[in-house]
Short mmCIF file of C-alpha atoms in Angstrom, two decimals:
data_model
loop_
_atom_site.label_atom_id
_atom_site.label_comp_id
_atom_site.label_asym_id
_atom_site.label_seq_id
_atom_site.Cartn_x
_atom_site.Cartn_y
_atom_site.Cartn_z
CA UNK A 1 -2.22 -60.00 -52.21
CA UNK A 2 0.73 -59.03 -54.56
CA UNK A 3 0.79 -60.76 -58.08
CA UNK A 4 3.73 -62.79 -59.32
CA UNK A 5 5.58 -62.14 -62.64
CA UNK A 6 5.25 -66.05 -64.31
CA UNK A 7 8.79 -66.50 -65.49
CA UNK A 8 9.46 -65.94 -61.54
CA UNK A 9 6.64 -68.26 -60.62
CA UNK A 10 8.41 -70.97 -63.10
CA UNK A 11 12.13 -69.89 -61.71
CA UNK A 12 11.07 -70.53 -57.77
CA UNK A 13 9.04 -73.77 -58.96
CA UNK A 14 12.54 -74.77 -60.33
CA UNK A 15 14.50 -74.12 -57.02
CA UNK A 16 11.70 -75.69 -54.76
CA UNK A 17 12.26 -79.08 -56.98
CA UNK A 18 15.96 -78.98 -56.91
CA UNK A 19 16.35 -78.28 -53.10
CA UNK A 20 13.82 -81.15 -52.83
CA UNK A 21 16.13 -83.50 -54.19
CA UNK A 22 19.37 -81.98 -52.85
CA UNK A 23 17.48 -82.67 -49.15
CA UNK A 24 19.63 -84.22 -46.63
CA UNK A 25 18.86 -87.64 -45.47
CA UNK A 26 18.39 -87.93 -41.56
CA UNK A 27 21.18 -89.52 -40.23
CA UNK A 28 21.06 -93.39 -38.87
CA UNK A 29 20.86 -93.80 -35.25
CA UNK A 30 23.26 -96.14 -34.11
CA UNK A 31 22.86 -98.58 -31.65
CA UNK A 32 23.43 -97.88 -27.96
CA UNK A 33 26.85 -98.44 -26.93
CA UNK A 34 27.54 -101.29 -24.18
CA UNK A 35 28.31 -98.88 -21.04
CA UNK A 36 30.83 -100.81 -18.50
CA UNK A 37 31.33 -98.62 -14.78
CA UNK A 38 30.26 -95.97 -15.81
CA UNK A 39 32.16 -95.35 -19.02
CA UNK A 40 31.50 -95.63 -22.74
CA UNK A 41 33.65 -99.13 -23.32
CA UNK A 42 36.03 -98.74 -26.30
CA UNK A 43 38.08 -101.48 -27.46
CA UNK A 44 39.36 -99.10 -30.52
CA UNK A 45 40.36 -96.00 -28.09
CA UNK A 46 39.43 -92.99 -30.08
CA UNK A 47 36.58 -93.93 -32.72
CA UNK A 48 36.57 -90.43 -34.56
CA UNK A 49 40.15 -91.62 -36.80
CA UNK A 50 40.11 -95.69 -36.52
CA UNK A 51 43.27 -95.56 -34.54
CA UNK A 52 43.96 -98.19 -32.30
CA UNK A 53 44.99 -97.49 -28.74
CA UNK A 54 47.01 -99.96 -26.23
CA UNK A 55 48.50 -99.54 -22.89
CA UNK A 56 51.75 -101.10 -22.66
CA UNK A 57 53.97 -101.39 -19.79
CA UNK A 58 55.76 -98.04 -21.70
CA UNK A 59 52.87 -95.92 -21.63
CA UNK A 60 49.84 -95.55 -23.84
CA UNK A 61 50.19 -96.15 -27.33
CA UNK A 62 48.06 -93.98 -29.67
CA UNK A 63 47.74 -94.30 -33.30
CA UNK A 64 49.46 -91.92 -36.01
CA UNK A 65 47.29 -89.29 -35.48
CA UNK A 66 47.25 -89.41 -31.31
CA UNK A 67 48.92 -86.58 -31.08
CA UNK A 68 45.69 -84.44 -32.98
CA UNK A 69 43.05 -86.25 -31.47
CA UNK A 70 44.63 -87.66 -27.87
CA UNK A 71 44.65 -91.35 -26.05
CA UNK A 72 42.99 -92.31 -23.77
CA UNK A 73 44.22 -95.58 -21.59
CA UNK A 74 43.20 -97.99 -19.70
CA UNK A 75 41.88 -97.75 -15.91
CA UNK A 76 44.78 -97.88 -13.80
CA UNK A 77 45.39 -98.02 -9.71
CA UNK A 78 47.13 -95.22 -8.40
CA UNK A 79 49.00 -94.84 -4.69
CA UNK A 80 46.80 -92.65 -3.12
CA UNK A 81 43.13 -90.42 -3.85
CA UNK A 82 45.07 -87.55 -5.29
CA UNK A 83 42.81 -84.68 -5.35
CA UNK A 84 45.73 -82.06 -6.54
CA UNK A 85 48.45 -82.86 -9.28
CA UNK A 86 50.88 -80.58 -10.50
CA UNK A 87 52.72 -81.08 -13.79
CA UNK A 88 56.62 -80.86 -12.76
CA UNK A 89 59.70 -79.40 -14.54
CA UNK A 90 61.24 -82.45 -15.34
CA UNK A 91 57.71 -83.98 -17.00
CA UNK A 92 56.75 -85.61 -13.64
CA UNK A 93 53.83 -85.70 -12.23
CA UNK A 94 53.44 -84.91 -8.34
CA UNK A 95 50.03 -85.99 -6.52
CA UNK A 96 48.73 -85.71 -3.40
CA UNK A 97 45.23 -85.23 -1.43
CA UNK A 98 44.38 -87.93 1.26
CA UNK A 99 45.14 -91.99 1.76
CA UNK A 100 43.49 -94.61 -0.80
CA UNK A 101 40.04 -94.62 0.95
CA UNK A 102 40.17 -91.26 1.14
CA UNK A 103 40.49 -90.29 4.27
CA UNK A 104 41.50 -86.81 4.47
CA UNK A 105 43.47 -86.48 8.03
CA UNK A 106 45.75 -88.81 5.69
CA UNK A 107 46.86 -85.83 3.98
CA UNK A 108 50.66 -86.94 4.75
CA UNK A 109 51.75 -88.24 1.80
CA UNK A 110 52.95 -87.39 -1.90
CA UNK A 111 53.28 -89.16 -5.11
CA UNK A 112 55.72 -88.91 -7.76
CA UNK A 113 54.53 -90.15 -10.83
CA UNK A 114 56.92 -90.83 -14.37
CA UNK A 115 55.17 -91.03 -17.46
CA UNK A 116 57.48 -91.98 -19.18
CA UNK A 117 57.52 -95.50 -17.27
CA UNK A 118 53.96 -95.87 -18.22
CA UNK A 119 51.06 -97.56 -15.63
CA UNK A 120 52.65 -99.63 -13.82
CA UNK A 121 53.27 -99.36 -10.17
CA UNK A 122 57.05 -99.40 -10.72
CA UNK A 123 55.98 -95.89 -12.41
CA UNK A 124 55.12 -94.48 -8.97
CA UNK A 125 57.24 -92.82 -5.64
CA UNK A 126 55.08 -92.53 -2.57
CA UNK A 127 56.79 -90.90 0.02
CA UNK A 128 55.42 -89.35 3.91
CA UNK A 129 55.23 -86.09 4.38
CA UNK A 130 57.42 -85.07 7.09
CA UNK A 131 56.41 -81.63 7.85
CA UNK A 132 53.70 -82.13 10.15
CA UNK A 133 51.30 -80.10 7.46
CA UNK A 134 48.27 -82.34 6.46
CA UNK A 135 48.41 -81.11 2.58
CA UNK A 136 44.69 -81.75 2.01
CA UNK A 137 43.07 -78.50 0.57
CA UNK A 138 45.90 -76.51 0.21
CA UNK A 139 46.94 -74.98 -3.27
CA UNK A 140 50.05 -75.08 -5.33
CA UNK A 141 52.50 -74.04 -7.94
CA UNK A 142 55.56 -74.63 -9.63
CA UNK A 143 57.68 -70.99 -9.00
CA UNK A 144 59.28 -69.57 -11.55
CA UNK A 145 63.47 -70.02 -12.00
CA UNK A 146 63.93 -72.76 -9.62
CA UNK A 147 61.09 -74.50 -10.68
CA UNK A 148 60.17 -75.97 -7.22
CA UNK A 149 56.80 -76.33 -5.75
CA UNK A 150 54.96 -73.48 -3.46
CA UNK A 151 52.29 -75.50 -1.26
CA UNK A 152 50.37 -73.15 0.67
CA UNK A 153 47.36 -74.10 3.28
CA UNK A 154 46.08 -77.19 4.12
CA UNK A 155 44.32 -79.02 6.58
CA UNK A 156 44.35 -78.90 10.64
CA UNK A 157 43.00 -82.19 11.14
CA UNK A 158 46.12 -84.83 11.61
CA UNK A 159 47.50 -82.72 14.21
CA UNK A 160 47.17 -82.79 17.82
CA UNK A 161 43.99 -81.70 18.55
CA UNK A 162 43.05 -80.11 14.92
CA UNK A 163 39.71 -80.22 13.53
CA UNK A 164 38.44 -81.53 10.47
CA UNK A 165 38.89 -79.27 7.39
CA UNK A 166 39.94 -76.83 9.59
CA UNK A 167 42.73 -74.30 8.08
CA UNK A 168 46.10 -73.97 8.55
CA UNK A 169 49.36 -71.29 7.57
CA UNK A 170 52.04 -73.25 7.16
CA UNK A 171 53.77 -73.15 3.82
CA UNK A 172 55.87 -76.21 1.69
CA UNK A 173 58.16 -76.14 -1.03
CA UNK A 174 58.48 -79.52 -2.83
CA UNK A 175 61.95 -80.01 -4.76
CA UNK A 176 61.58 -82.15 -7.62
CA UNK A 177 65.79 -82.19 -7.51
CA UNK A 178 65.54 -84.24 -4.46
CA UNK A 179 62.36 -85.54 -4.12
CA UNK A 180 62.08 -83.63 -0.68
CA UNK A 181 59.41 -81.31 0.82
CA UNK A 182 60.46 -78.32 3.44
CA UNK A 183 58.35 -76.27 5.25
CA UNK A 184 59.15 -72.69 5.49
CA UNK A 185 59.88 -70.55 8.14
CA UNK A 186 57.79 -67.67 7.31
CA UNK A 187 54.33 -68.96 7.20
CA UNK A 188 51.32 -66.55 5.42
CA UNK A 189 49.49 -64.11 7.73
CA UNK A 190 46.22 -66.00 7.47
CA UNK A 191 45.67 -69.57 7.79
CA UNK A 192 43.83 -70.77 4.49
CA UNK A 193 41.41 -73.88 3.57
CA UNK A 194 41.03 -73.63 -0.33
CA UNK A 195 42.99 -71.35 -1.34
CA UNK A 196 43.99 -70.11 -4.87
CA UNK A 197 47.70 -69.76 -6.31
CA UNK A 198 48.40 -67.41 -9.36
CA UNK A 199 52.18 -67.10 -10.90
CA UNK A 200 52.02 -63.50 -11.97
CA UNK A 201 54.43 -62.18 -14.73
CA UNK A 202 57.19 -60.68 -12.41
CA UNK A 203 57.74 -64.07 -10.66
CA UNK A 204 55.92 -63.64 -7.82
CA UNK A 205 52.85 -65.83 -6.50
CA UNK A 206 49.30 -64.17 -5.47
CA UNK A 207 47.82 -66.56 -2.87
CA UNK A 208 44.02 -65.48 -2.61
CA UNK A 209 40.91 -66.95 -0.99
CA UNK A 210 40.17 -69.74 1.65
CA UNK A 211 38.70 -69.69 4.37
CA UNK A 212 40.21 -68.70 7.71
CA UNK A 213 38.03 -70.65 10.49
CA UNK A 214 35.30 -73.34 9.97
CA UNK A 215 33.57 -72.84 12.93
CA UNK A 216 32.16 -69.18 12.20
CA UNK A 217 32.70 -70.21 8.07
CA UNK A 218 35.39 -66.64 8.03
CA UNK A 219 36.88 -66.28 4.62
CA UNK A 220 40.39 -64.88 4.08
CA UNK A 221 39.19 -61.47 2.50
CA UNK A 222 43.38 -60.10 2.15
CA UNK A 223 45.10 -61.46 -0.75
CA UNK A 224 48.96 -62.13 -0.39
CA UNK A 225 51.79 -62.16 -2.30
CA UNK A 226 54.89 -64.25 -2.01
CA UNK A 227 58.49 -64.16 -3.78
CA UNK A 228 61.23 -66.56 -3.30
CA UNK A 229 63.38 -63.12 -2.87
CA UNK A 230 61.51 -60.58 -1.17
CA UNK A 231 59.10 -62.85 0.82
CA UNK A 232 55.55 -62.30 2.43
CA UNK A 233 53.38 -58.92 1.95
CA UNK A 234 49.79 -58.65 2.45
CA UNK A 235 47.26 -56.92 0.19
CA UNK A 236 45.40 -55.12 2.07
CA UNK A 237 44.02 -52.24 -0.30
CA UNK A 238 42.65 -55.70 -2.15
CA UNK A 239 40.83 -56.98 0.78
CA UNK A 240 37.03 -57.42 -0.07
CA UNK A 241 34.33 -59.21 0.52
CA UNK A 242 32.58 -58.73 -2.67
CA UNK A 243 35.23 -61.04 -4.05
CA UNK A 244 36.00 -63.65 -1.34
CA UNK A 245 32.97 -63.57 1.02
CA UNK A 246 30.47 -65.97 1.83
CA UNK A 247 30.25 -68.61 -0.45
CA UNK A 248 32.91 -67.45 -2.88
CA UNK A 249 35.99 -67.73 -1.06
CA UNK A 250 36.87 -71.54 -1.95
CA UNK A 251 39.31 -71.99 -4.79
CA UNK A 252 38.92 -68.33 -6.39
CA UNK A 253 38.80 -68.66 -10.26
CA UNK A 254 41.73 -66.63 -11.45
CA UNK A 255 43.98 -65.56 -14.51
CA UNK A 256 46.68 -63.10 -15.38
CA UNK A 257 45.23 -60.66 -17.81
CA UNK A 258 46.87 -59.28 -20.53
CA UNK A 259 47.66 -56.02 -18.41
CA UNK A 260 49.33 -57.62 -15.84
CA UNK A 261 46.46 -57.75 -13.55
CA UNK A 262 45.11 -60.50 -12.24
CA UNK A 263 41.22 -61.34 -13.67
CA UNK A 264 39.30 -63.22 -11.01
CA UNK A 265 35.42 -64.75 -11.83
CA UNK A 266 33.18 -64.84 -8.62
CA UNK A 267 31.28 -67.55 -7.70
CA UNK A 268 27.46 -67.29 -7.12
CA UNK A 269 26.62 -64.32 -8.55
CA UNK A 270 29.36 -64.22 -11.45
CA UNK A 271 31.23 -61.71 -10.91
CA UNK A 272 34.43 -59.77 -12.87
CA UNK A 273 37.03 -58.15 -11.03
CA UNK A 274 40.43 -56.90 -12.04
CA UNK A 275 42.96 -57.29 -8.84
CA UNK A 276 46.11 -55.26 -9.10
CA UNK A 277 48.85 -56.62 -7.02
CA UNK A 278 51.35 -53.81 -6.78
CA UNK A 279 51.69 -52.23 -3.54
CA UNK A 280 49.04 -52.45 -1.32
CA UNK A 281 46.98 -54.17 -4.18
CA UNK A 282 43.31 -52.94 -4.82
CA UNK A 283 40.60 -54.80 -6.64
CA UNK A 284 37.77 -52.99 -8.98
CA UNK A 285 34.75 -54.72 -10.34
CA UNK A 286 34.59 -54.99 -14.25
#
């Protein structure tokens, strides 16, 4: 047992005491906070800065430091079950996904919604889609320039003798100009049911994953790529099952990477994989 010089026997008997009285007391729990549909109730909005939060017929109302910290409102109805939203050019908000009891071969409308006019139903545009393409499932982006909005995929069901979440090719573009959706004529080479949209940094769209057919649960294993001037062309150096086979096919997780490539996260067993979308395309695990 090693011996101890006394002055540093006194110096450590000093710090013990003063850390002893610099201890921290444990904090108070407080009580249990009333809990109303599932949600913590808050008459005070955000608790953290004492601001007070209202919902107006304008809009929600945050305090002076909203902006920091956020809002939140209260519950409000909507038009439909909107399952996908897309934030628009203009600051719109477009919805869509099945009817309001959520129904999915309802897939046949849209929703427009203005922020700016707050909560209220007045806030809202609800309008049939006209297309014959039940949108439910399908992916989307805004493409870059014209700022419209590339639907791709969807849902058989709703269509004369189509089957429940079964997949479809057919292609929309929503124009926020007009309030109008168009399908196109040039549909994708393979009908997808969850697919996964990613804007890549030469304007073009990568539309990856789904699945193909229900019945025998066939993914979509070739990626595609679509531009407003050049159209459709398949990936077919890309094609792999390692990254869009069973039971990672449905909405692929996906991000440009700094390279240009596109950075894609497997489901299941966690995967990396770098997809390169020029030519042919080819994908490489990371």
């Amino acid at each position: 047992m090693c011996s101890v010089h006394p002055r540093v026997r006194a110096l450590l008997l000093v710090i013990a005491i003063v850390c002893g009285m610099l201890q921290v007391p444990a904090p108070t729990v407080a009580a249990a906070e009333p809990v109303v549909d599932g949600a913590t109730s808050s008459a005070q909005g955000d608790r953290g800065n004492g601001d007070v939060t209202e919902t107006k017929a304008s809009g929600v109302v945050g305090g002076s430091r909203a902006h920091l910290t956020g809002a939140w409102s209260q519950v409000a109805n909507w038009p439909i079950s909107a399952i996908h939203a897309i934030l628009l050019p203009n600051g719109k908000v477009m919805t869509y996904g099945t009817n309001k009891n959520g129904r999915p071969s309802y897939g046949f409308t849209y929703d427009i919604w203005d922020p700016a006019a707050g909560l209220a139903l007045g806030s809202h545009t609800t309008l049939p889609v006209r297309t014959a393409t039940n949108l439910f499932c399908s992916a989307q982006t805004v493409l870059p320039g014209s700022g419209r909005v590339l639907i791709t995929g969807g849902d058989e069901n709703g269509a004369p003798g189509g089957r429940l979440n079964e997949s479809v090719d057919d292609v929309n573009v929503y124009d926020p100009a007009s309030n109008t959706l168009r399908r196109l004529a040039g549909s994708m080479a393979h009908a997808r049911w969850y697919p996964t949209v990613t804007t890549l940094p030469n304007g073009e769209v990568l539309i990856h994953g789904g699945r193909t057919e229900k019945a025998k649960v066939r993914p979509a294993l070739v990626p595609e790529v679509y531009g407003a001037a050049t159209g459709w062309r398949r990936l077919t150096g890309a094609a792999s099952g390692d990254v869009y086979g069973a039971g990672r096919w449905w909405y692929p997780r996906s991000w440009v990477a700094p390279n240009g490539k596109v950075f894609i996260v497997t489901k299941g067993d966690r995967g990396m994989y770098l997809l390169d979308t020029r030519g042919t395309g080819s994908v490489r695990r990371v």
